[in-house]
Every structure is written in C-alpha cells, then in structure tokens.
Amino acid sequence: MRYLILSDIHSNLEAFEACIALARDKYDEVVCLGDLVGYGPDPNPIIERVRALARVIIRGNHDKACCGLLDAAEFNPLARQATAWTREQVTPEHIAFLRSLPPGPVMLAGVQLVHGSVLDEDDYILGPGQALPELRNQATQPIIFGHTHYQGGFQLTPAGRFQSIRCSSKQDGLTLTLSLEAGARYLINPGSVGQPRDGDWRAAFAIFDQEKNQVEYYRTPYDLPQVQQKMRKAGLPEPLICRLEFGR
Ligand code: ZN
C-alpha cells in the first residue's frame, strides 16, 4: 500500500490540486494530518475535496479554532483575523465535519499519524529539543507529523545518532527517497501543502510506501498569483498573502 500524506493544506486549493496532479498514479490511499483550513481563501472547496479523498483525517489547531473547539486568542493577530474570516465562510455542515475530526495520534498501517506530536497535538517538533524525546519514546516506525510546515524530519540511527532529514530544494518533483532502516527511528514531516515555511514556496507532500518501507518527498510549483488574488479579494491580511511567495 502506498499512502499519499498531505498536511497543512490551509485552504490553498491551487497548491492542493498541484499536489494531487503530481501524485496521481503514485498512491493507493490518502491521509491528511490536519490544518485543512486557516490562512487561505478556499476553506469549503478544500474540506469537500479532502473529505471525499482521504481515508484518515486528523485535526489540526486551525481546524479546531475555525470550528470553535480552540480559542483563537492563542493565535497571533494575523492568524486570528484569518480564523475569523474562515469561520464566516465555512458552511454549518463543514463546521460539524471539522468538529468531528479525531485528534492524533491515529494508528494506520503500523504508523502513528499526528498533527503536532504524539504527546500533544499542538506541539511543534522543530529541532532536537522536541524531536529527541519523541524518538526515544517511539513505539512505531515511523511517526508522521505536520504542524511546523517544514519538509523533512528527524531520525535516530541504530547507533543512537540524531540526524535531521534534509530534502533537496533544487528540482521539482521528487526531492528525497528515504529508505527506512531497521533499528532506526524516524519522525517524518511531509511539509505543508498550502503554506510552506521552510524557505521554499512550492507545495510539499510525501508518499509512504509500506511494502518498500520508504518515504518519498515531493515538491511542486502551483498557481501562486491566483491564490494571492483570491486572498486580496477576500480581504485577508496582506502579510499572509506576501509570505506565501517566500515560503516563510
Ligand atoms: Zn498548519
């Protein structure tokens, strides 16, 4: 079985469609690690598409904020504005759907799926300080997480050495094939579909191949001007529109 892993789509329909187009014929099932909505201009089309496509969807902090399960006062002012706008747009049926999403971790094919971390769905695993405790406590191989919007992840080698997983930023398409080594532990981040923050504006996703026990990371350009135009028309905050082109 090959699983297409999507995370942090953030209402970016053009980025989502570009990922689906590149991944076509490469996967059997779709998994979503949360943050379907927030920031971007197309919350309803994204909820509809992901709901129809994905076998497993866990919730992210923005999904919780947009359906009233989390107080958006915890967010920075720009994220708060985007949350308020999203809440006004999302249909009551889609709000009910967001409220029904399970928190991580969810087990699938021997893998743990989380939005933030296994211990806390809202935690950011950004470096060794957060990654090492997760890797040391790891019961499954690998843990697949999102939330940071950084493609790559972390590993602990069988000899106990900590390493970051780095993808190539040079070419479109496949950026890294990672064979999962027996005895090693992994935290895998597919990157963000709709709002990358690793300095690369292109939409990110990954495919987990269960039989081969490997992860493929991908990157694809998408129609960014179209998304920015929609965001301006919607009156979403200008810094959120600009940051998309810098991948920050
Ligand atoms: Zn996110």
PDB file of C-alpha atoms and ligand atoms in Angstrom:
ATOM      1  CA  MET A   1       0.000   0.000   0.000  1.00  0.00           C
ATOM      2  CA  ARG A   2       1.220   3.495  -0.861  1.00  0.00           C
ATOM      3  CA  TYR A   3      -0.117   6.368   1.244  1.00  0.00           C
ATOM      4  CA  LEU A   4      -0.216   9.937  -0.003  1.00  0.00           C
ATOM      5  CA  ILE A   5       0.461  12.108   3.069  1.00  0.00           C
ATOM      6  CA  LEU A   6      -0.943  15.637   2.973  1.00  0.00           C
ATOM      7  CA  SER A   7      -0.588  18.135   5.809  1.00  0.00           C
ATOM      8  CA  ASP A   8      -1.291  21.800   6.489  1.00  0.00           C
ATOM      9  CA  ILE A   9      -3.277  22.496   3.332  1.00  0.00           C
ATOM     10  CA  HIS A  10      -4.620  25.739   4.843  1.00  0.00           C
ATOM     11  CA  SER A  11      -7.414  26.395   2.349  1.00  0.00           C
ATOM     12  CA  ASN A  12      -4.993  26.617  -0.577  1.00  0.00           C
ATOM     13  CA  LEU A  13      -6.866  24.933  -3.429  1.00  0.00           C
ATOM     14  CA  GLU A  14      -4.301  25.620  -6.153  1.00  0.00           C
ATOM     15  CA  ALA A  15      -1.480  24.079  -4.092  1.00  0.00           C
ATOM     16  CA  PHE A  16      -3.695  21.106  -3.224  1.00  0.00           C
ATOM     17  CA  GLU A  17      -4.636  20.469  -6.865  1.00  0.00           C
ATOM     18  CA  ALA A  18      -0.978  20.695  -7.939  1.00  0.00           C
ATOM     19  CA  CYS A  19      -0.030  18.061  -5.328  1.00  0.00           C
ATOM     20  CA  ILE A  20      -2.848  15.744  -6.400  1.00  0.00           C
ATOM     21  CA  ALA A  21      -1.830  16.136 -10.050  1.00  0.00           C
ATOM     22  CA  LEU A  22       1.819  15.288  -9.327  1.00  0.00           C
ATOM     23  CA  ALA A  23       0.889  12.384  -7.034  1.00  0.00           C
ATOM     24  CA  ARG A  24      -1.583  10.876  -9.488  1.00  0.00           C
ATOM     25  CA  ASP A  25      -0.931   7.157 -10.162  1.00  0.00           C
ATOM     26  CA  LYS A  26       1.594   7.093  -7.296  1.00  0.00           C
ATOM     27  CA  TYR A  27      -0.703   6.268  -4.347  1.00  0.00           C
ATOM     28  CA  ASP A  28      -3.487   3.943  -3.146  1.00  0.00           C
ATOM     29  CA  GLU A  29      -4.837   5.871  -0.135  1.00  0.00           C
ATOM     30  CA  VAL A  30      -4.783   9.453   1.115  1.00  0.00           C
ATOM     31  CA  VAL A  31      -4.036  10.545   4.664  1.00  0.00           C
ATOM     32  CA  CYS A  32      -4.343  14.119   5.978  1.00  0.00           C
ATOM     33  CA  LEU A  33      -2.500  15.317   9.098  1.00  0.00           C
ATOM     34  CA  GLY A  34      -4.724  18.318   9.785  1.00  0.00           C
ATOM     35  CA  ASP A  35      -4.973  22.059   9.239  1.00  0.00           C
ATOM     36  CA  LEU A  36      -7.249  21.770   6.243  1.00  0.00           C
ATOM     37  CA  VAL A  37      -8.302  25.368   6.812  1.00  0.00           C
ATOM     38  CA  GLY A  38      -6.973  28.692   8.120  1.00  0.00           C
ATOM     39  CA  TYR A  39      -4.956  31.362   6.232  1.00  0.00           C
ATOM     40  CA  GLY A  40      -6.071  30.582   2.654  1.00  0.00           C
ATOM     41  CA  PRO A  41      -9.060  31.639   0.530  1.00  0.00           C
ATOM     42  CA  ASP A  42     -10.806  28.317  -0.210  1.00  0.00           C
ATOM     43  CA  PRO A  43     -11.891  26.567   3.011  1.00  0.00           C
ATOM     44  CA  ASN A  44     -15.110  24.994   1.707  1.00  0.00           C
ATOM     45  CA  PRO A  45     -13.690  23.526  -1.539  1.00  0.00           C
ATOM     46  CA  ILE A  46     -10.738  22.103   0.420  1.00  0.00           C
ATOM     47  CA  ILE A  47     -12.937  20.469   3.070  1.00  0.00           C
ATOM     48  CA  GLU A  48     -15.095  18.976   0.325  1.00  0.00           C
ATOM     49  CA  ARG A  49     -12.148  17.632  -1.673  1.00  0.00           C
ATOM     50  CA  VAL A  50     -10.180  16.244   1.271  1.00  0.00           C
ATOM     51  CA  ARG A  51     -13.253  14.677   2.813  1.00  0.00           C
ATOM     52  CA  ALA A  52     -14.031  12.859  -0.434  1.00  0.00           C
ATOM     53  CA  LEU A  53     -10.446  11.763  -0.971  1.00  0.00           C
ATOM     54  CA  ALA A  54      -8.838  10.906   2.358  1.00  0.00           C
ATOM     55  CA  ARG A  55      -9.188   7.673   4.278  1.00  0.00           C
ATOM     56  CA  VAL A  56      -7.897   9.207   7.504  1.00  0.00           C
ATOM     57  CA  ILE A  57      -8.039  12.878   8.517  1.00  0.00           C
ATOM     58  CA  ILE A  58      -6.859  14.108  11.904  1.00  0.00           C
ATOM     59  CA  ARG A  59      -7.469  17.606  13.178  1.00  0.00           C
ATOM     60  CA  GLY A  60      -5.016  20.485  13.376  1.00  0.00           C
ATOM     61  CA  ASN A  61      -5.064  23.532  15.624  1.00  0.00           C
ATOM     62  CA  HIS A  62      -6.503  25.733  12.856  1.00  0.00           C
ATOM     63  CA  ASP A  63      -9.308  23.235  12.222  1.00  0.00           C
ATOM     64  CA  LYS A  64     -10.107  23.390  15.935  1.00  0.00           C
ATOM     65  CA  ALA A  65     -10.009  27.197  16.017  1.00  0.00           C
ATOM     66  CA  CYS A  66     -12.192  27.555  12.930  1.00  0.00           C
ATOM     67  CA  CYS A  67     -14.921  25.275  14.331  1.00  0.00           C
ATOM     68  CA  GLY A  68     -14.819  26.776  17.831  1.00  0.00           C
ATOM     69  CA  LEU A  69     -13.016  23.942  19.665  1.00  0.00           C
ATOM     70  CA  LEU A  70      -9.983  26.141  20.355  1.00  0.00           C
ATOM     71  CA  ASP A  71      -9.925  29.777  21.414  1.00  0.00           C
ATOM     72  CA  ALA A  72      -8.242  31.733  18.600  1.00  0.00           C
ATOM     73  CA  ALA A  73      -6.987  34.184  21.255  1.00  0.00           C
ATOM     74  CA  GLU A  74      -3.966  31.835  21.429  1.00  0.00           C
ATOM     75  CA  PHE A  75      -3.077  32.768  17.829  1.00  0.00           C
ATOM     76  CA  ASN A  76      -1.088  35.776  16.630  1.00  0.00           C
ATOM     77  CA  PRO A  77      -3.240  38.675  15.346  1.00  0.00           C
ATOM     78  CA  LEU A  78      -2.887  37.724  11.646  1.00  0.00           C
ATOM     79  CA  ALA A  79      -3.829  34.092  12.201  1.00  0.00           C
ATOM     80  CA  ARG A  80      -6.702  35.308  14.368  1.00  0.00           C
ATOM     81  CA  GLN A  81      -8.018  37.520  11.558  1.00  0.00           C
ATOM     82  CA  ALA A  82      -7.787  34.657   9.072  1.00  0.00           C
ATOM     83  CA  THR A  83      -9.581  32.379  11.549  1.00  0.00           C
ATOM     84  CA  ALA A  84     -12.422  34.883  11.980  1.00  0.00           C
ATOM     85  CA  TRP A  85     -12.758  35.194   8.180  1.00  0.00           C
ATOM     86  CA  THR A  86     -12.731  31.389   7.754  1.00  0.00           C
ATOM     87  CA  ARG A  87     -15.412  30.929  10.414  1.00  0.00           C
ATOM     88  CA  GLU A  88     -17.709  33.238   8.464  1.00  0.00           C
ATOM     89  CA  GLN A  89     -17.157  31.308   5.234  1.00  0.00           C
ATOM     90  CA  VAL A  90     -17.362  27.682   6.322  1.00  0.00           C
ATOM     91  CA  THR A  91     -20.805  26.109   5.919  1.00  0.00           C
ATOM     92  CA  PRO A  92     -22.560  24.718   9.024  1.00  0.00           C
ATOM     93  CA  GLU A  93     -22.153  21.207   7.613  1.00  0.00           C
ATOM     94  CA  HIS A  94     -18.425  21.694   7.207  1.00  0.00           C
ATOM     95  CA  ILE A  95     -18.178  23.163  10.713  1.00  0.00           C
ATOM     96  CA  ALA A  96     -19.827  19.981  12.025  1.00  0.00           C
ATOM     97  CA  PHE A  97     -17.364  17.928   9.991  1.00  0.00           C
ATOM     98  CA  LEU A  98     -14.363  19.818  11.421  1.00  0.00           C
ATOM     99  CA  ARG A  99     -15.739  19.311  14.931  1.00  0.00           C
ATOM    100  CA  SER A 100     -15.953  15.559  14.289  1.00  0.00           C
ATOM    101  CA  LEU A 101     -12.289  15.143  13.301  1.00  0.00           C
ATOM    102  CA  PRO A 102     -10.266  12.963  15.674  1.00  0.00           C
ATOM    103  CA  PRO A 103      -7.114  14.203  17.392  1.00  0.00           C
ATOM    104  CA  GLY A 104      -3.878  12.372  16.705  1.00  0.00           C
ATOM    105  CA  PRO A 105      -2.232  10.030  17.230  1.00  0.00           C
ATOM    106  CA  VAL A 106      -4.148   7.753  14.872  1.00  0.00           C
ATOM    107  CA  MET A 107      -2.591   4.393  14.012  1.00  0.00           C
ATOM    108  CA  LEU A 108      -2.534   3.326  10.376  1.00  0.00           C
ATOM    109  CA  ALA A 109      -0.509   0.526   8.825  1.00  0.00           C
ATOM    110  CA  GLY A 110       1.745   0.363  11.891  1.00  0.00           C
ATOM    111  CA  VAL A 111       2.477   4.066  11.706  1.00  0.00           C
ATOM    112  CA  GLN A 112       1.396   6.834  14.089  1.00  0.00           C
ATOM    113  CA  LEU A 113      -0.135   9.892  12.473  1.00  0.00           C
ATOM    114  CA  VAL A 114      -0.072  13.124  14.476  1.00  0.00           C
ATOM    115  CA  HIS A 115      -0.557  16.815  13.771  1.00  0.00           C
ATOM    116  CA  GLY A 116       1.968  18.176  16.289  1.00  0.00           C
ATOM    117  CA  SER A 117       3.466  15.367  18.341  1.00  0.00           C
ATOM    118  CA  VAL A 118       2.416  12.100  19.966  1.00  0.00           C
ATOM    119  CA  LEU A 119       2.276  13.681  23.415  1.00  0.00           C
ATOM    120  CA  ASP A 120       0.496  16.889  22.388  1.00  0.00           C
ATOM    121  CA  GLU A 121      -1.353  17.536  19.131  1.00  0.00           C
ATOM    122  CA  ASP A 122      -0.444  21.237  19.334  1.00  0.00           C
ATOM    123  CA  ASP A 123       3.318  20.817  19.999  1.00  0.00           C
ATOM    124  CA  TYR A 124       5.892  21.931  17.414  1.00  0.00           C
ATOM    125  CA  ILE A 125       8.717  19.485  16.704  1.00  0.00           C
ATOM    126  CA  LEU A 126      11.272  21.939  15.339  1.00  0.00           C
ATOM    127  CA  GLY A 127      14.619  20.561  16.469  1.00  0.00           C
ATOM    128  CA  PRO A 128      16.438  18.073  18.696  1.00  0.00           C
ATOM    129  CA  GLY A 129      14.907  19.507  21.886  1.00  0.00           C
ATOM    130  CA  GLN A 130      11.450  18.316  20.883  1.00  0.00           C
ATOM    131  CA  ALA A 131      12.413  15.523  18.470  1.00  0.00           C
ATOM    132  CA  LEU A 132      14.681  13.500  20.757  1.00  0.00           C
ATOM    133  CA  PRO A 133      12.092  12.760  23.475  1.00  0.00           C
ATOM    134  CA  GLU A 134       9.602  11.726  20.746  1.00  0.00           C
ATOM    135  CA  LEU A 135      12.157   9.466  19.064  1.00  0.00           C
ATOM    136  CA  ARG A 136      13.228   7.889  22.363  1.00  0.00           C
ATOM    137  CA  ASN A 137       9.604   7.148  23.333  1.00  0.00           C
ATOM    138  CA  GLN A 138       8.744   5.900  19.875  1.00  0.00           C
ATOM    139  CA  ALA A 139       6.658   2.729  19.755  1.00  0.00           C
ATOM    140  CA  THR A 140       6.142   2.642  15.994  1.00  0.00           C
ATOM    141  CA  GLN A 141       8.277   3.293  12.988  1.00  0.00           C
ATOM    142  CA  PRO A 142       7.832   5.928  11.768  1.00  0.00           C
ATOM    143  CA  ILE A 143       5.809   8.735  13.360  1.00  0.00           C
ATOM    144  CA  ILE A 144       4.432  11.025  10.665  1.00  0.00           C
ATOM    145  CA  PHE A 145       3.773  14.600  11.772  1.00  0.00           C
ATOM    146  CA  GLY A 146       2.968  18.073  10.448  1.00  0.00           C
ATOM    147  CA  HIS A 147       2.256  21.462  12.065  1.00  0.00           C
ATOM    148  CA  THR A 148       5.734  23.018  11.567  1.00  0.00           C
ATOM    149  CA  HIS A 149       5.375  23.358   7.763  1.00  0.00           C
ATOM    150  CA  TYR A 150       8.974  22.106   7.315  1.00  0.00           C
ATOM    151  CA  GLN A 151       9.527  19.250   4.894  1.00  0.00           C
ATOM    152  CA  GLY A 152      11.927  16.566   6.165  1.00  0.00           C
ATOM    153  CA  GLY A 153      12.039  15.383   9.759  1.00  0.00           C
ATOM    154  CA  PHE A 154      14.449  13.677  12.128  1.00  0.00           C
ATOM    155  CA  GLN A 155      15.982  10.282  12.729  1.00  0.00           C
ATOM    156  CA  LEU A 156      17.837   8.356  15.377  1.00  0.00           C
ATOM    157  CA  THR A 157      20.229   5.845  13.810  1.00  0.00           C
ATOM    158  CA  PRO A 158      20.571   2.298  15.228  1.00  0.00           C
ATOM    159  CA  ALA A 159      23.821   3.542  16.824  1.00  0.00           C
ATOM    160  CA  GLY A 160      21.809   6.293  18.561  1.00  0.00           C
ATOM    161  CA  ARG A 161      22.978   9.230  16.430  1.00  0.00           C
ATOM    162  CA  PHE A 162      20.497  12.074  15.908  1.00  0.00           C
ATOM    163  CA  GLN A 163      20.170  13.428  12.371  1.00  0.00           C
ATOM    164  CA  SER A 164      17.913  15.848  10.510  1.00  0.00           C
ATOM    165  CA  ILE A 165      16.329  14.577   7.303  1.00  0.00           C
ATOM    166  CA  ARG A 166      17.034  17.090   4.560  1.00  0.00           C
ATOM    167  CA  CYS A 167      15.339  17.233   1.158  1.00  0.00           C
ATOM    168  CA  SER A 168      16.858  18.733  -1.964  1.00  0.00           C
ATOM    169  CA  SER A 169      15.440  22.126  -2.879  1.00  0.00           C
ATOM    170  CA  LYS A 170      16.838  22.075  -6.401  1.00  0.00           C
ATOM    171  CA  GLN A 171      14.388  20.177  -8.577  1.00  0.00           C
ATOM    172  CA  ASP A 172      10.603  19.960  -8.860  1.00  0.00           C
ATOM    173  CA  GLY A 173       9.049  16.574  -8.187  1.00  0.00           C
ATOM    174  CA  LEU A 174      10.906  14.032  -6.056  1.00  0.00           C
ATOM    175  CA  THR A 175      13.184  15.758  -3.526  1.00  0.00           C
ATOM    176  CA  LEU A 176      14.287  12.719  -1.484  1.00  0.00           C
ATOM    177  CA  THR A 177      13.737   8.968  -1.267  1.00  0.00           C
ATOM    178  CA  LEU A 178      14.319   7.796   2.289  1.00  0.00           C
ATOM    179  CA  SER A 179      14.653   4.060   2.918  1.00  0.00           C
ATOM    180  CA  LEU A 180      13.669   3.305   6.495  1.00  0.00           C
ATOM    181  CA  GLU A 181      16.443   1.339   8.113  1.00  0.00           C
ATOM    182  CA  ALA A 182      15.655  -1.484  10.545  1.00  0.00           C
ATOM    183  CA  GLY A 183      16.502  -0.448  14.088  1.00  0.00           C
ATOM    184  CA  ALA A 184      16.401   3.275  13.326  1.00  0.00           C
ATOM    185  CA  ARG A 185      13.638   5.624  14.495  1.00  0.00           C
ATOM    186  CA  TYR A 186      12.019   8.280  12.373  1.00  0.00           C
ATOM    187  CA  LEU A 187       9.919  11.409  12.612  1.00  0.00           C
ATOM    188  CA  ILE A 188       8.687  12.144   9.098  1.00  0.00           C
ATOM    189  CA  ASN A 189       7.250  15.523   8.063  1.00  0.00           C
ATOM    190  CA  PRO A 190       5.747  15.703   4.560  1.00  0.00           C
ATOM    191  CA  GLY A 191       5.878  19.510   4.665  1.00  0.00           C
ATOM    192  CA  SER A 192       2.960  21.854   4.118  1.00  0.00           C
ATOM    193  CA  VAL A 193       0.759  21.720   1.041  1.00  0.00           C
ATOM    194  CA  GLY A 194      -0.602  25.230   1.287  1.00  0.00           C
ATOM    195  CA  GLN A 195       1.757  27.352   3.363  1.00  0.00           C
ATOM    196  CA  PRO A 196       5.368  26.086   3.463  1.00  0.00           C
ATOM    197  CA  ARG A 197       7.647  27.828   5.974  1.00  0.00           C
ATOM    198  CA  ASP A 198      10.959  26.173   5.139  1.00  0.00           C
ATOM    199  CA  GLY A 199      12.026  28.896   2.734  1.00  0.00           C
ATOM    200  CA  ASP A 200      10.655  27.117  -0.342  1.00  0.00           C
ATOM    201  CA  TRP A 201       7.297  28.417  -1.616  1.00  0.00           C
ATOM    202  CA  ARG A 202       6.412  25.230  -3.534  1.00  0.00           C
ATOM    203  CA  ALA A 203       3.694  22.898  -2.252  1.00  0.00           C
ATOM    204  CA  ALA A 204       5.040  19.882  -0.343  1.00  0.00           C
ATOM    205  CA  PHE A 205       3.816  16.344   0.294  1.00  0.00           C
ATOM    206  CA  ALA A 206       5.145  12.827   0.856  1.00  0.00           C
ATOM    207  CA  ILE A 207       4.291   9.252  -0.039  1.00  0.00           C
ATOM    208  CA  PHE A 208       4.836   6.411   2.419  1.00  0.00           C
ATOM    209  CA  ASP A 209       5.359   3.061   0.704  1.00  0.00           C
ATOM    210  CA  GLN A 210       4.508   0.406   3.260  1.00  0.00           C
ATOM    211  CA  GLU A 211       5.897  -2.586   1.333  1.00  0.00           C
ATOM    212  CA  LYS A 212       9.195  -0.961   0.413  1.00  0.00           C
ATOM    213  CA  ASN A 213       9.334   0.716   3.842  1.00  0.00           C
ATOM    214  CA  GLN A 214      10.348   4.001   2.290  1.00  0.00           C
ATOM    215  CA  VAL A 215       9.236   7.608   2.192  1.00  0.00           C
ATOM    216  CA  GLU A 216       9.312   9.752  -0.925  1.00  0.00           C
ATOM    217  CA  TYR A 217       9.247  13.533  -0.520  1.00  0.00           C
ATOM    218  CA  TYR A 218       7.905  15.771  -3.274  1.00  0.00           C
ATOM    219  CA  ARG A 219       7.698  19.470  -4.128  1.00  0.00           C
ATOM    220  CA  THR A 220       5.625  21.144  -6.820  1.00  0.00           C
ATOM    221  CA  PRO A 221       5.052  24.705  -8.026  1.00  0.00           C
ATOM    222  CA  TYR A 222       1.448  25.916  -8.221  1.00  0.00           C
ATOM    223  CA  ASP A 223      -0.522  28.937  -9.392  1.00  0.00           C
ATOM    224  CA  LEU A 224       0.534  31.255  -6.562  1.00  0.00           C
ATOM    225  CA  PRO A 225      -0.661  34.550  -8.192  1.00  0.00           C
ATOM    226  CA  GLN A 226      -4.150  33.081  -8.446  1.00  0.00           C
ATOM    227  CA  VAL A 227      -4.200  32.269  -4.713  1.00  0.00           C
ATOM    228  CA  GLN A 228      -2.868  35.713  -3.805  1.00  0.00           C
ATOM    229  CA  GLN A 229      -5.505  37.370  -5.979  1.00  0.00           C
ATOM    230  CA  LYS A 230      -8.268  35.398  -4.250  1.00  0.00           C
ATOM    231  CA  MET A 231      -6.841  36.324  -0.826  1.00  0.00           C
ATOM    232  CA  ARG A 232      -6.783  40.044  -1.713  1.00  0.00           C
ATOM    233  CA  LYS A 233     -10.345  39.848  -2.981  1.00  0.00           C
ATOM    234  CA  ALA A 234     -11.371  38.169   0.282  1.00  0.00           C
ATOM    235  CA  GLY A 235      -9.677  40.946   2.274  1.00  0.00           C
ATOM    236  CA  LEU A 236      -7.287  38.572   4.049  1.00  0.00           C
ATOM    237  CA  PRO A 237      -4.277  40.268   5.716  1.00  0.00           C
ATOM    238  CA  GLU A 238      -1.522  41.377   3.298  1.00  0.00           C
ATOM    239  CA  PRO A 239       1.380  39.794   5.274  1.00  0.00           C
ATOM    240  CA  LEU A 240      -0.316  36.382   4.897  1.00  0.00           C
ATOM    241  CA  ILE A 241      -0.577  36.984   1.142  1.00  0.00           C
ATOM    242  CA  CYS A 242       3.090  38.004   0.824  1.00  0.00           C
ATOM    243  CA  ARG A 243       4.575  35.241   2.956  1.00  0.00           C
ATOM    244  CA  LEU A 244       3.378  32.576   0.528  1.00  0.00           C
ATOM    245  CA  GLU A 245       5.913  33.639  -2.107  1.00  0.00           C
ATOM    246  CA  PHE A 246       8.799  33.430   0.356  1.00  0.00           C
ATOM    247  CA  GLY A 247       7.782  30.145   1.923  1.00  0.00           C
ATOM    248  CA  ARG A 248       8.004  31.736   5.388  1.00  0.00           C
TER     249      ARG A 248
HETATM  250 ZN    ZN B   1      -0.563  24.435   9.900  1.00  0.00          ZN
END
